[in-house]
mmCIF file of C-alpha atoms in Angstrom:
data_model
loop_
_atom_site.group_PDB
_atom_site.id
_atom_site.type_symbol
_atom_site.label_atom_id
_atom_site.label_comp_id
_atom_site.label_asym_id
_atom_site.label_seq_id
_atom_site.Cartn_x
_atom_site.Cartn_y
_atom_site.Cartn_z
ATOM 1 C CA UNK P 1 66.715 178.050 56.646
ATOM 2 C CA UNK P 2 64.048 175.414 55.958
ATOM 3 C CA UNK P 3 60.673 176.188 54.426
ATOM 4 C CA UNK P 4 59.074 175.601 57.845
ATOM 5 C CA UNK P 5 61.450 178.066 59.495
ATOM 6 C CA UNK P 6 60.748 180.639 56.771
ATOM 7 C CA UNK P 7 56.988 180.227 57.205
ATOM 8 C CA UNK P 8 57.251 180.423 60.997
ATOM 9 C CA UNK P 9 59.262 183.632 60.744
ATOM 10 C CA UNK P 10 56.832 185.135 58.246
ATOM 11 C CA UNK P 11 53.869 184.335 60.493
ATOM 12 C CA UNK P 12 55.830 185.602 63.540
ATOM 13 C CA UNK P 13 55.240 182.263 65.257
ATOM 14 C CA UNK P 14 58.103 182.701 67.768
ATOM 15 C CA UNK P 15 56.577 185.986 68.969
ATOM 16 C CA UNK P 16 53.133 184.367 69.263
ATOM 17 C CA UNK P 17 54.532 181.449 71.238
ATOM 18 C CA UNK P 18 56.401 183.887 73.511
ATOM 19 C CA UNK P 19 53.095 185.666 74.208
ATOM 20 C CA UNK P 20 51.457 182.322 74.971
ATOM 21 C CA UNK P 21 54.306 181.279 77.260
ATOM 22 C CA UNK P 22 54.027 184.586 79.112
ATOM 23 C CA UNK P 23 50.492 183.690 80.189
ATOM 24 C CA UNK P 24 51.444 180.191 81.369
ATOM 25 C CA UNK P 25 51.672 179.821 85.158
ATOM 26 C CA UNK P 26 54.349 177.194 85.721
ATOM 27 C CA UNK P 27 57.854 176.932 84.285
ATOM 28 C CA UNK P 28 56.979 173.586 82.729
ATOM 29 C CA UNK P 29 53.916 175.078 81.008
ATOM 30 C CA UNK P 30 55.990 178.012 79.741
ATOM 31 C CA UNK P 31 58.560 175.623 78.266
ATOM 32 C CA UNK P 32 55.883 173.508 76.594
ATOM 33 C CA UNK P 33 54.175 176.586 75.167
ATOM 34 C CA UNK P 34 57.440 177.912 73.735
ATOM 35 C CA UNK P 35 58.186 174.524 72.141
ATOM 36 C CA UNK P 36 54.853 174.185 70.315
ATOM 37 C CA UNK P 37 54.960 173.663 66.574
ATOM 38 C CA UNK P 38 52.215 173.496 63.936
ATOM 39 C CA UNK P 39 50.952 170.083 62.886
ATOM 40 C CA UNK P 40 50.663 168.943 59.293
ATOM 41 C CA UNK P 41 48.172 166.186 60.119
ATOM 42 C CA UNK P 42 44.628 167.253 59.293
ATOM 43 C CA UNK P 43 43.004 165.137 62.012
ATOM 44 C CA UNK P 44 45.381 166.489 64.657
ATOM 45 C CA UNK P 45 44.737 170.053 63.539
ATOM 46 C CA UNK P 46 40.973 169.529 63.739
ATOM 47 C CA UNK P 47 41.264 168.017 67.228
ATOM 48 C CA UNK P 48 43.444 170.846 68.515
ATOM 49 C CA UNK P 49 41.126 173.470 67.045
ATOM 50 C CA UNK P 50 38.135 171.780 68.665
ATOM 51 C CA UNK P 51 39.924 171.680 72.045
ATOM 52 C CA UNK P 52 40.860 175.359 71.729
ATOM 53 C CA UNK P 53 37.284 176.321 70.881
ATOM 54 C CA UNK P 54 35.957 174.261 73.787
ATOM 55 C CA UNK P 55 38.401 175.890 76.208
ATOM 56 C CA UNK P 56 37.516 179.355 74.939
ATOM 57 C CA UNK P 57 33.798 178.646 75.273
ATOM 58 C CA UNK P 58 34.268 177.383 78.817
ATOM 59 C CA UNK P 59 36.253 180.512 79.768
ATOM 60 C CA UNK P 60 33.553 182.765 78.328
ATOM 61 C CA UNK P 61 30.914 181.058 80.498
ATOM 62 C CA UNK P 62 32.904 180.449 83.696
ATOM 63 C CA UNK P 63 35.968 182.650 83.558
ATOM 64 C CA UNK P 64 39.528 181.391 83.540
ATOM 65 C CA UNK P 65 40.506 178.494 85.819
ATOM 66 C CA UNK P 66 43.222 179.199 88.353
ATOM 67 C CA UNK P 67 46.486 177.297 88.220
ATOM 68 C CA UNK P 68 48.378 179.589 90.556
ATOM 69 C CA UNK P 69 50.829 177.848 92.830
ATOM 70 C CA UNK P 70 51.587 175.051 90.376
ATOM 71 C CA UNK P 71 55.274 174.135 90.529
ATOM 72 C CA UNK P 72 57.292 171.351 88.956
ATOM 73 C CA UNK P 73 57.521 168.896 91.857
ATOM 74 C CA UNK P 74 58.859 165.894 89.959
ATOM 75 C CA UNK P 75 62.379 166.204 91.376
ATOM 76 C CA UNK P 76 61.031 166.395 94.929
ATOM 77 C CA UNK P 77 58.765 163.392 94.389
ATOM 78 C CA UNK P 78 61.632 161.411 92.904
ATOM 79 C CA UNK P 79 63.792 162.149 95.946
ATOM 80 C CA UNK P 80 60.953 161.211 98.289
ATOM 81 C CA UNK P 81 60.465 157.984 96.363
ATOM 82 C CA UNK P 82 64.127 157.145 97.050
ATOM 83 C CA UNK P 83 63.550 157.617 100.777
ATOM 84 C CA UNK P 84 64.634 161.248 101.027
ATOM 85 C CA UNK P 85 63.003 163.718 103.397
ATOM 86 C CA UNK P 86 61.476 166.797 101.779
ATOM 87 C CA UNK P 87 61.648 170.239 103.346
ATOM 88 C CA UNK P 88 58.655 172.388 104.178
ATOM 89 C CA UNK P 89 58.901 174.436 100.971
ATOM 90 C CA UNK P 90 58.843 171.289 98.824
ATOM 91 C CA UNK P 91 55.851 169.903 100.714
ATOM 92 C CA UNK P 92 54.021 173.216 100.266
ATOM 93 C CA UNK P 93 54.676 173.040 96.508
ATOM 94 C CA UNK P 94 53.245 169.517 96.374
ATOM 95 C CA UNK P 95 50.189 170.643 98.316
ATOM 96 C CA UNK P 96 49.858 173.510 95.833
ATOM 97 C CA UNK P 97 49.737 171.052 92.925
ATOM 98 C CA UNK P 98 47.085 168.996 94.720
ATOM 99 C CA UNK P 99 45.033 172.126 95.411
ATOM 100 C CA UNK P 100 45.288 173.254 91.791
ATOM 101 C CA UNK P 101 44.160 169.820 90.549
ATOM 102 C CA UNK P 102 41.183 169.838 92.900
ATOM 103 C CA UNK P 103 40.196 173.380 91.926
ATOM 104 C CA UNK P 104 40.511 172.529 88.227
ATOM 105 C CA UNK P 105 38.184 169.548 88.653
ATOM 106 C CA UNK P 106 35.723 171.776 90.519
ATOM 107 C CA UNK P 107 35.962 174.387 87.768
ATOM 108 C CA UNK P 108 35.260 171.815 85.061
ATOM 109 C CA UNK P 109 32.287 170.429 86.960
ATOM 110 C CA UNK P 110 30.673 173.873 87.099
ATOM 111 C CA UNK P 111 27.396 173.971 88.971
ATOM 112 C CA UNK P 112 26.590 170.442 87.835
ATOM 113 C CA UNK P 113 23.338 171.497 86.181
ATOM 114 C CA UNK P 114 22.998 171.151 82.460
ATOM 115 C CA UNK P 115 26.715 171.285 81.716
ATOM 116 C CA UNK P 116 27.403 170.497 78.084
ATOM 117 C CA UNK P 117 29.894 167.746 77.339
ATOM 118 C CA UNK P 118 33.047 168.995 75.647
ATOM 119 C CA UNK P 119 36.070 167.414 74.017
ATOM 120 C CA UNK P 120 38.311 168.627 76.840
ATOM 121 C CA UNK P 121 36.352 167.003 79.671
ATOM 122 C CA UNK P 122 38.802 164.112 79.551
ATOM 123 C CA UNK P 123 41.704 166.461 80.272
ATOM 124 C CA UNK P 124 40.066 167.623 83.492
ATOM 125 C CA UNK P 125 38.906 164.118 84.408
ATOM 126 C CA UNK P 126 42.465 162.835 84.082
ATOM 127 C CA UNK P 127 43.484 165.028 87.023
ATOM 128 C CA UNK P 128 43.717 162.946 90.182
ATOM 129 C CA UNK P 129 42.918 164.663 93.456
ATOM 130 C CA UNK P 130 43.887 163.636 96.972
ATOM 131 C CA UNK P 131 42.153 165.877 99.488
ATOM 132 C CA UNK P 132 43.380 163.770 102.421
ATOM 133 C CA UNK P 133 47.068 164.274 101.564
ATOM 134 C CA UNK P 134 46.482 167.908 100.599
ATOM 135 C CA UNK P 135 44.852 168.668 103.953
ATOM 136 C CA UNK P 136 47.438 166.641 105.866
ATOM 137 C CA UNK P 137 50.251 168.738 104.401
ATOM 138 C CA UNK P 138 48.560 172.124 104.709
ATOM 139 C CA UNK P 139 47.308 171.327 108.209
ATOM 140 C CA UNK P 140 50.846 170.445 109.301
ATOM 141 C CA UNK P 141 52.487 173.640 108.081
ATOM 142 C CA UNK P 142 52.264 176.998 109.825
ATOM 143 C CA UNK P 143 54.721 178.945 107.652
ATOM 144 C CA UNK P 144 57.453 178.386 105.068
ATOM 145 C CA UNK P 145 59.940 177.454 107.783
ATOM 146 C CA UNK P 146 57.726 176.124 110.549
ATOM 147 C CA UNK P 147 55.458 173.181 111.207
ATOM 148 C CA UNK P 148 52.169 173.780 112.975
ATOM 149 C CA UNK P 149 51.499 172.513 116.483
ATOM 150 C CA UNK P 150 48.679 170.540 114.868
ATOM 151 C CA UNK P 151 51.197 168.471 112.888
ATOM 152 C CA UNK P 152 51.211 165.904 115.714
ATOM 153 C CA UNK P 153 50.038 165.617 119.333
ATOM 154 C CA UNK P 154 53.654 164.995 120.374
ATOM 155 C CA UNK P 155 54.867 168.220 118.731
ATOM 156 C CA UNK P 156 52.064 170.200 120.361
ATOM 157 C CA UNK P 157 52.947 168.709 123.757
ATOM 158 C CA UNK P 158 56.663 169.443 123.390
ATOM 159 C CA UNK P 159 56.001 173.037 122.384
ATOM 160 C CA UNK P 160 53.732 173.556 125.390
ATOM 161 C CA UNK P 161 56.579 172.363 127.587
ATOM 162 C CA UNK P 162 59.001 174.660 125.757
ATOM 163 C CA UNK P 163 56.769 177.669 126.346
ATOM 164 C CA UNK P 164 56.446 176.777 130.032
ATOM 165 C CA UNK P 165 60.200 176.262 130.478
ATOM 166 C CA UNK P 166 60.941 179.457 128.592
ATOM 167 C CA UNK P 167 58.581 181.356 130.860
ATOM 168 C CA UNK P 168 60.358 179.950 133.945
ATOM 169 C CA UNK P 169 63.769 181.027 132.648
ATOM 170 C CA UNK P 170 62.584 184.500 131.769
ATOM 171 C CA UNK P 171 60.876 184.845 135.141
ATOM 172 C CA UNK P 172 64.117 183.940 136.937
ATOM 173 C CA UNK P 173 66.128 186.372 134.835
ATOM 174 C CA UNK P 174 63.490 189.085 135.147
ATOM 175 C CA UNK P 175 63.981 188.992 138.919
ATOM 176 C CA UNK P 176 67.693 189.577 138.392
ATOM 177 C CA UNK P 177 67.432 192.463 135.945
ATOM 178 C CA UNK P 178 64.695 194.072 138.059
ATOM 179 C CA UNK P 179 66.659 193.797 141.311
ATOM 180 C CA UNK P 180 68.409 196.933 142.592
ATOM 181 C CA UNK P 181 71.197 194.631 143.778
ATOM 182 C CA UNK P 182 72.280 193.983 140.188
ATOM 183 C CA UNK P 183 71.519 197.351 138.586
ATOM 184 C CA UNK P 184 75.162 198.485 138.579
ATOM 185 C CA UNK P 185 76.417 195.152 137.291
ATOM 186 C CA UNK P 186 74.164 194.998 134.232
ATOM 187 C CA UNK P 187 75.201 196.657 130.995
ATOM 188 C CA UNK P 188 71.510 196.842 130.089
ATOM 189 C CA UNK P 189 68.458 195.523 131.982
ATOM 190 C CA UNK P 190 67.533 193.085 129.217
ATOM 191 C CA UNK P 191 67.281 189.350 128.610
ATOM 192 C CA UNK P 192 68.954 188.069 125.461
ATOM 193 C CA UNK P 193 70.232 184.740 124.096
ATOM 194 C CA UNK P 194 73.576 183.181 123.277
ATOM 195 C CA UNK P 195 73.930 179.633 121.932
ATOM 196 C CA UNK P 196 70.153 179.231 122.367
ATOM 197 C CA UNK P 197 70.404 179.906 126.104
ATOM 198 C CA UNK P 198 68.940 182.890 127.922
ATOM 199 C CA UNK P 199 71.590 185.240 129.335
ATOM 200 C CA UNK P 200 71.985 188.772 130.708
ATOM 201 C CA UNK P 201 74.638 191.328 129.661
ATOM 202 C CA UNK P 202 76.994 192.037 132.571
ATOM 203 C CA UNK P 203 79.747 194.649 132.771
ATOM 204 C CA UNK P 204 83.123 192.940 132.750
ATOM 205 C CA UNK P 205 84.242 194.574 135.982
ATOM 206 C CA UNK P 206 81.177 193.155 137.769
ATOM 207 C CA UNK P 207 81.438 189.577 136.458
ATOM 208 C CA UNK P 208 81.753 188.178 139.984
ATOM 209 C CA UNK P 209 78.590 189.960 141.066
ATOM 210 C CA UNK P 210 76.420 187.709 138.876
ATOM 211 C CA UNK P 211 77.535 184.091 139.414
ATOM 212 C CA UNK P 212 76.960 181.968 136.350
ATOM 213 C CA UNK P 213 78.297 180.657 133.044
ATOM 214 C CA UNK P 214 79.879 183.033 130.524
ATOM 215 C CA UNK P 215 78.628 182.271 127.018
ATOM 216 C CA UNK P 216 79.976 185.211 125.050
ATOM 217 C CA UNK P 217 82.012 188.417 125.285
ATOM 218 C CA UNK P 218 81.352 191.627 123.372
ATOM 219 C CA UNK P 219 83.850 192.758 120.739
ATOM 220 C CA UNK P 220 85.151 195.457 123.072
ATOM 221 C CA UNK P 221 85.420 193.030 125.977
ATOM 222 C CA UNK P 222 83.375 195.372 128.129
ATOM 223 C CA UNK P 223 80.334 193.091 128.311
ATOM 224 C CA UNK P 224 80.011 189.458 129.314
ATOM 225 C CA UNK P 225 76.872 187.499 128.450
ATOM 226 C CA UNK P 226 76.280 185.437 131.547
ATOM 227 C CA UNK P 227 73.797 182.679 132.223
ATOM 228 C CA UNK P 228 73.008 183.092 135.928
ATOM 229 C CA UNK P 229 73.049 179.898 137.981
ATOM 230 C CA UNK P 230 69.370 180.446 138.775
ATOM 231 C CA UNK P 231 68.583 179.857 135.092
ATOM 232 C CA UNK P 232 70.920 176.964 134.306
ATOM 233 C CA UNK P 233 68.520 174.146 135.194
ATOM 234 C CA UNK P 234 65.622 175.622 133.214
ATOM 235 C CA UNK P 235 67.936 176.412 130.279
ATOM 236 C CA UNK P 236 69.124 172.790 130.296
ATOM 237 C CA UNK P 237 65.508 171.653 130.205
ATOM 238 C CA UNK P 238 64.836 173.993 127.299
ATOM 239 C CA UNK P 239 67.785 172.598 125.376
ATOM 240 C CA UNK P 240 66.554 169.039 125.843
ATOM 241 C CA UNK P 241 63.034 170.013 124.788
ATOM 242 C CA UNK P 242 64.304 171.755 121.654
ATOM 243 C CA UNK P 243 66.244 168.624 120.737
ATOM 244 C CA UNK P 244 63.039 166.612 121.138
ATOM 245 C CA UNK P 245 61.178 169.178 119.039
ATOM 246 C CA UNK P 246 63.774 168.942 116.259
ATOM 247 C CA UNK P 247 63.561 165.142 116.254
ATOM 248 C CA UNK P 248 59.763 165.233 116.089
ATOM 249 C CA UNK P 249 59.826 167.771 113.246
ATOM 250 C CA UNK P 250 62.192 165.531 111.294
ATOM 251 C CA UNK P 251 59.915 162.541 111.932
ATOM 252 C CA UNK P 252 56.855 164.436 110.679
ATOM 253 C CA UNK P 253 58.653 165.645 107.551
ATOM 254 C CA UNK P 254 59.818 162.102 106.831
ATOM 255 C CA UNK P 255 56.261 160.797 107.246
ATOM 256 C CA UNK P 256 54.796 163.451 104.943
ATOM 257 C CA UNK P 257 57.547 162.762 102.404
ATOM 258 C CA UNK P 258 56.722 159.043 102.465
ATOM 259 C CA UNK P 259 53.028 159.860 101.951
ATOM 260 C CA UNK P 260 53.932 161.971 98.914
ATOM 261 C CA UNK P 261 56.141 159.210 97.527
ATOM 262 C CA UNK P 262 53.266 156.742 97.872
ATOM 263 C CA UNK P 263 51.078 158.929 95.672
ATOM 264 C CA UNK P 264 53.831 160.285 93.410
ATOM 265 C CA UNK P 265 52.292 158.929 90.196
ATOM 266 C CA UNK P 266 48.988 160.650 90.940
ATOM 267 C CA UNK P 267 50.583 164.015 91.797
ATOM 268 C CA UNK P 268 52.990 164.253 88.876
#
């Protein structure tokens, strides 16, 4: 064991660094905290002490800055830079980094009145914000697995058509399951889906009572999931619209990925 290792063990440095890493938000910050080592250069020690004191003083006056949501997005940015398309989760992580950078700059600026200059101002000023890209990403995403209608006029238009076509299919099938003529033929008076097409569950012995396309059979064979002929045209329209929706979603994700690649150096 070297003299440094003996001193570090005596001072319980590993335990201190573990405590520091515990308070870090991102995995990258945790790794950097755990890998810290004391400096033997007097000027470096003085600079680091001054930065620590400045950070502590700022926290006393303004509270702790928030870095929640910061993820390591370098791999995603590298893939985007090579022409790859990022998924929604990756785009959300990039937007999170942009938000954190913007909030950190706002935190450092304070109220703008009489703020004292500190030796860590440069650290905050080195953060590059991009509110346009941040808002473009967040405004395009509705949930972790779904783009918002606002992502593009074309997507909004397609989804309006999907809702209208879906309503027409359900209306046609509702007439069937509500009709006394089909009450004996139906296993249950419900509308369900098979292979992304609306169907109704029909008792096997009554399969000829409900003309249509059979899409599935229950494990027991007692129930057939039939797409009545009255719904075929609207279901076909729905299928085409969903294909258009998928293509538009992929186009939007590719565009957002290219935007991120363009500003990769600023984000990372």
